[in-house]
Amino acid sequence: MVSHSLALPMICFTTLWGLVGVVAPFLVPKGPNRGVIVTSLILTAICCYLFWLIAILAQTNPLFGPQLKNETIWYLLYFWE
Amino acid sequence: MGALFRSEELCLVQIFLQSGSAYNCVSELGELGVVEFRDLNPHVNSFQRKFVNEVRRCEEMEKTFTFLEQQISSSLCCPVSETLSIPSPVPSAPQPRDLLAIEEESERLATELKQVSENRDSLRSQLTQLQQYRGVLIQTHSLIDSQPPPPASLDTSLLDNGPEAHLSFVAGVVHPWKVPAFERLLWRACRGYFIIEFQEMEKNPNVLETWTVFLISFWGKTIGQKVKKICDCFHANTFFYPENTEERQELQKGLQSRIEDITQVLFQTESYLQQLLCRCVSILPQWKVCVMKCKAVHSILNMCSASVTDKCLIAEAWCPVRKLLLLQSALTEGTRRSGSIVDSFYNRLPLSSSSSPPTLFTTNSFTAVFQSLVDAYGVAKYGEVNPAAYTIVTFPFLFAVMFGDVGHGLLMVIAALWMILQNKDNKNTHFKNEMWRTVLAGRYLILSMGLFSVYTGAIYNHCFSRTLSIFPSSWHLRPMNWSDDTLRGSRFLCLDPNTTGVFRGPYPLGIDPIWHLASNHLTFLNSYKMKMSIIIGVLHMTFGICISYFNYSHSQQWFHVLLVLIPELLFMLGLFGYLVFLIIYKWLAFGPGQSDRAPSILLHFINMVLFTDNKETPPLYPGQRQVQSVLMVVVLTSVPVLLLGRPIYLYYHHTRRHGQCATTEHPTITDTSSINTLLGDLEGGRREQEEQEFDAVEVFMHQAIHTMEYCLGCISNTASYLRLWALSLAHAQLSDVLWMMVMRTSLSSRGMLGSVVLAGFFSFFALLTVSILLVMEGLSASLHTLRLHWVEFQSKFYSGTGYKFSPFSFTSITNPL
């Protein structure tokens, strides 16, 4: 039985988008477009991290479960487990 | 930051051009393309300006060029491409003696061409006539031969009757479609006292039209006149027809020789004409460019004003501060080329508050498309923050939230990459279609939209409406312990997260794949997507409000930060920021154990705003009522601060300054040494200060409108972000339906026939995917994203009342693409 934790994905994704948004701006070479690239990296990191965070937070404490057809349940009982 | 955050710094320069080298200096500036000239003679009629004669000369030459072009396109035997290409290397603006040479030669060419084509046309018409005559003779020859000779007795008896019994002929050619009407009219007019024969003339490959040869034999003079009149009326060419065969043959021979002569002459005329046209084709592009440049330079010189001594011209221009050195080098180069000793130079003027500079953003091919998106709403004012810098990421991201599908995103990425590769090799010359060029211009936009769509599609767990089960699902069926009888008994069964072991932790990347198999998936997804839209919307709008801080700090309006920005932020965050907090708190605090008493956020929000309290809805957290009351008080106090703060401050500021001014003397004339300020403007400046008193009403009203717009806008704009939910739902459902109806029916067919059916259905599926889901949904989502940016985001900080910096440059004139 596989159980997913909340902590592990949180750490992974936070570090990933943290790298993109905080560390990568320092690695951008100096040039006329440096400002634009840094802004884009920070905004991308914020938007993508936020989007993933909303998806996982919405599912941490479900108030109701999925309603399946009996055929689907039969199939899944043998396919997934 | 970068060039995209704010407009580049521009300054007003006054350029002193020596009369001798003015033309060359301006043409050098035109080659460079760094300055935008201001019109110093706005009230002068275009016919009264200084260099109107030169401009007129250029326009005359352009008329001649148009005539030459017409001749080329109509008469050139080997057709050239439709527009004559730009010559390389591009010639520079011509000196006056070169211009004279161009003028003379072009006029000479034009008159010659005219003469030669007239000659050719007259020769051609002569040739046609001769050919027709010859054709008539040949055809009627066969007609006469086929008729039996009249009996001798009849001849003499007819001849005895008098002069009217003389048989005459009229021969000619007529258009084939007029033949029936012609014949009918002749019959009615001449009452049958004639014989007419028609014959198709053999088709001559040189002649475009077919003619019908006719031969009328009649007797009597009156009938002859009627016949001639009718022939004239039908535009039939008649020729003299000799009676005997020998005369006819002689005539035919003579015609033949004449036709040969004329063909020779015509051939030579044609070759001479082609020679002239080839010369035109080779030289015309250069002339056109030269004359265009000359005209442009003279129209700029018309905008300058003459100095008092009349020895130099004074021009005013906007120039980026970065390029001032280039400006000086261009002026020295122009002076050197004209051989003058005295240098032209420039003088930098301070900016007055009345004239605001144009806005200049230096963009590369990637950022240009985002800048054009913002410019379509309005060009930024000088000194204003440019939203394009942020649009580079937020536009594709919001698009992707509404589009979210891995498969469709990948298709978009591939299409965009293909367009980028296409554009690298041949720049813009391949595709002539207007719509296709617009799409090509947005290739980087489509690439970023595709990449973001792949990411959001991975989070939504959608790939051509199928789920990607990368990780095993968090929901487990065995712990529910359903027996076979339960399964057989009820059709739908619900997984209960309260049972231990059923739900084990949230799915790490995106939405759990089991929701796609569930029949109540929309209940979950709708709640998730609506909350997501609200969170993204509130954050986007708060970001917009925060950007306005940079506008205020740039224009040194610190009090406005306190009086406008802070109340706006408090209003927005107090109401909708708190709503976002409630959403996240409910996600974290309420689980399956408390699902029977999980409160509705919307009810709590409404109760908060209306200051009511419902006993049946339990509080989300202890102390909620007090927190909400405090927030509402803060929000309600921020509204009058927003309404009255700025106008009162401005009024107070104005009265204090006015009081100070009244005691001291009038301020000296401001240091605008610009030629453009007339005396009236200086006096107007003084009047402007007095008039400010009456502007108080306008300021109050303006601020009231702004407050109302902002407060009501906050609510409506937040709700407007729900379109993110709506469009993503529509896209998901559309792709789901397409899969169910098209692919699933085809995948369930078996055998050899099934594979053929599958191939056919797949092409149908692909066609519908591209046309409906990619093109239609893509356009629709782009439009909605554009609206969200223009209305909801930019209304928080952007005015867009500037004008673009359009420098005087020859490349933009000669190559307007």
Coordinates of C-alpha atoms in Angstrom, one line a residue, chain B residues 215-411:
Chain B
L215 CA -20.0 39.4 -99.1
I216 CA -23.2 41.2 -100.2
S217 CA -24.1 41.1 -103.9
F218 CA -26.9 43.5 -104.8
W219 CA -28.2 45.6 -107.6
G220 CA -29.3 49.1 -107.4
K221 CA -27.8 52.3 -106.0
T222 CA -30.4 53.0 -103.3
I223 CA -29.9 49.5 -101.9
G224 CA -26.2 50.1 -102.0
Q225 CA -26.5 53.2 -99.9
K226 CA -28.8 51.4 -97.4
V227 CA -26.4 48.5 -97.2
K228 CA -23.5 50.8 -96.6
K229 CA -25.4 52.6 -93.8
I230 CA -26.3 49.4 -92.2
C231 CA -22.7 48.2 -92.3
D232 CA -21.5 51.4 -90.7
C233 CA -24.1 51.0 -88.0
F234 CA -22.9 47.5 -87.1
H235 CA -19.3 48.7 -87.0
A236 CA -18.4 46.3 -89.9
N237 CA -15.3 47.3 -91.7
T238 CA -16.0 47.4 -95.5
F239 CA -13.4 47.3 -98.2
F240 CA -13.4 48.1 -101.8
Y241 CA -14.2 45.0 -103.7
P242 CA -13.0 44.7 -107.3
E243 CA -15.2 42.8 -109.7
N244 CA -12.9 40.7 -111.6
T245 CA -10.6 38.0 -110.4
E246 CA -7.4 39.4 -111.8
E247 CA -7.8 42.7 -110.0
R248 CA -8.5 40.8 -106.8
Q249 CA -5.4 38.8 -107.1
E250 CA -3.3 41.8 -107.8
L251 CA -4.8 43.6 -104.8
Q252 CA -4.1 40.5 -102.7
K253 CA -0.4 40.5 -103.7
G254 CA -0.1 44.2 -103.0
L255 CA -1.6 43.7 -99.6
Q256 CA 0.7 40.8 -98.8
S257 CA 3.8 42.9 -99.5
R258 CA 2.5 45.7 -97.4
I259 CA 1.7 43.4 -94.5
E260 CA 5.2 42.1 -94.6
D261 CA 6.7 45.6 -94.5
I262 CA 4.6 46.6 -91.6
T263 CA 5.4 43.5 -89.7
Q264 CA 9.1 44.2 -90.1
V265 CA 8.7 47.8 -88.9
L266 CA 6.5 46.6 -86.0
F267 CA 9.1 44.1 -84.9
Q268 CA 11.8 46.7 -84.8
T269 CA 9.6 49.1 -82.9
E270 CA 8.8 46.4 -80.4
S271 CA 12.5 45.6 -79.8
Y272 CA 13.3 49.2 -79.3
L273 CA 10.5 49.5 -76.8
Q274 CA 11.8 46.4 -74.9
Q275 CA 15.2 48.0 -74.8
L276 CA 13.9 51.2 -73.3
L277 CA 11.8 49.2 -70.8
C278 CA 14.8 47.1 -69.7
R279 CA 16.8 50.3 -69.1
C280 CA 13.9 51.5 -67.0
V281 CA 13.8 48.3 -65.0
S282 CA 17.5 48.4 -64.2
I283 CA 17.6 52.0 -63.2
L284 CA 14.1 52.7 -61.7
P285 CA 14.6 51.2 -58.2
Q286 CA 17.6 53.3 -57.5
W287 CA 15.9 56.5 -58.7
K288 CA 12.8 55.8 -56.6
V289 CA 14.9 55.4 -53.4
C290 CA 16.9 58.5 -54.2
V291 CA 13.9 60.6 -54.8
M292 CA 12.1 59.2 -51.7
K293 CA 15.0 60.1 -49.5
C294 CA 15.3 63.6 -51.1
K295 CA 11.7 64.3 -50.5
A296 CA 11.9 63.1 -46.9
V297 CA 14.9 65.3 -46.1
H298 CA 13.2 68.3 -47.6
S299 CA 10.0 67.7 -45.6
I300 CA 12.1 67.6 -42.5
L301 CA 13.9 70.8 -43.5
N302 CA 10.5 72.3 -43.9
M303 CA 9.8 71.7 -40.2
C304 CA 12.8 73.7 -39.2
S305 CA 12.7 77.4 -38.5
A306 CA 15.2 79.9 -39.9
S307 CA 17.4 81.8 -37.5
V308 CA 17.5 85.6 -37.5
T309 CA 20.6 86.0 -39.6
D310 CA 19.2 83.4 -42.0
K311 CA 22.6 81.6 -42.2
C312 CA 21.5 78.5 -40.3
L313 CA 18.4 76.5 -39.7
I314 CA 17.3 75.5 -36.3
A315 CA 15.6 72.1 -35.7
E316 CA 14.2 70.6 -32.6
A317 CA 14.2 66.9 -32.0
W318 CA 13.8 64.2 -29.4
C319 CA 16.9 62.2 -28.9
P320 CA 17.6 59.3 -26.6
V321 CA 20.3 60.3 -24.1
R322 CA 22.3 57.2 -24.9
K323 CA 22.6 58.3 -28.6
L324 CA 23.7 61.9 -28.2
L325 CA 27.3 61.1 -29.3
L326 CA 26.0 59.4 -32.4
L327 CA 24.0 62.5 -33.1
Q328 CA 27.2 64.7 -32.9
S329 CA 29.1 62.3 -35.2
A330 CA 26.3 62.3 -37.7
L331 CA 26.4 66.1 -37.8
T332 CA 30.1 66.3 -38.3
E333 CA 29.9 63.7 -41.1
G334 CA 27.3 65.7 -42.9
T335 CA 29.3 68.8 -42.6
R336 CA 32.3 67.0 -44.0
R337 CA 30.4 65.6 -46.9
S338 CA 29.1 69.0 -48.0
G339 CA 32.6 70.5 -47.8
S340 CA 31.6 73.2 -45.4
I341 CA 34.0 74.6 -42.9
V342 CA 31.6 75.6 -40.1
D343 CA 30.3 72.7 -38.1
S344 CA 26.7 72.0 -37.2
F345 CA 26.1 71.3 -33.6
Y346 CA 23.4 70.6 -31.1
N347 CA 22.3 72.1 -27.8
R348 CA 20.5 70.1 -25.1
L349 CA 17.3 71.7 -23.7
P350 CA 15.7 71.1 -20.3
L351 CA 12.4 69.4 -20.4
S352 CA 9.4 71.7 -19.7
S353 CA 6.4 70.3 -18.0
S354 CA 4.1 71.2 -20.9
S355 CA 5.6 68.9 -23.5
S356 CA 6.1 65.3 -22.5
P357 CA 8.6 63.2 -24.5
P358 CA 7.6 60.2 -26.5
T359 CA 8.1 56.7 -25.1
L360 CA 10.9 54.5 -26.4
F361 CA 11.2 50.8 -25.5
T362 CA 14.1 48.9 -27.1
T363 CA 12.7 45.4 -27.7
N364 CA 14.2 42.4 -29.4
S365 CA 12.3 39.9 -31.5
F366 CA 11.2 38.0 -28.4
T367 CA 9.9 40.9 -26.3
A368 CA 8.4 42.8 -29.3
V369 CA 5.3 40.8 -29.4
F370 CA 4.5 41.3 -25.7
Q371 CA 5.1 45.0 -26.1
S372 CA 2.7 45.2 -29.0
L373 CA 0.1 43.5 -26.9
V374 CA 0.4 46.3 -24.3
D375 CA 0.7 49.0 -27.0
A376 CA -2.6 47.9 -28.5
Y377 CA -4.3 49.1 -25.3
G378 CA -2.3 52.3 -25.1
V379 CA 1.3 53.4 -25.4
A380 CA 2.9 54.1 -22.0
K381 CA 3.4 57.6 -20.8
Y382 CA 6.9 58.7 -20.5
G383 CA 8.2 57.6 -17.1
E384 CA 5.4 55.1 -16.5
V385 CA 6.1 51.5 -15.6
N386 CA 5.7 49.3 -18.6
P387 CA 3.5 46.3 -17.9
A388 CA 5.0 44.4 -20.9
A389 CA 7.9 43.3 -18.7
Y390 CA 5.5 41.2 -16.6
T391 CA 3.2 40.3 -19.4
I392 CA 6.0 38.1 -20.7
V393 CA 5.2 35.5 -18.0
T394 CA 1.7 36.3 -16.8
F395 CA 0.1 36.2 -20.2
P396 CA 1.2 32.7 -21.1
F397 CA 0.6 31.5 -17.6
L398 CA -3.0 32.7 -17.5
F399 CA -3.6 31.3 -20.9
A400 CA -2.2 28.0 -19.8
V401 CA -4.5 28.0 -16.8
M402 CA -7.4 28.1 -19.2
F403 CA -6.0 25.8 -21.7
G404 CA -4.2 23.1 -19.6
D405 CA -3.6 20.0 -21.6
V406 CA -0.2 18.3 -22.1
G407 CA -1.0 16.9 -25.5
H408 CA -2.4 20.2 -26.9
G409 CA 0.5 22.1 -25.3
L410 CA 3.0 19.8 -27.0
L411 CA 1.3 20.4 -30.4

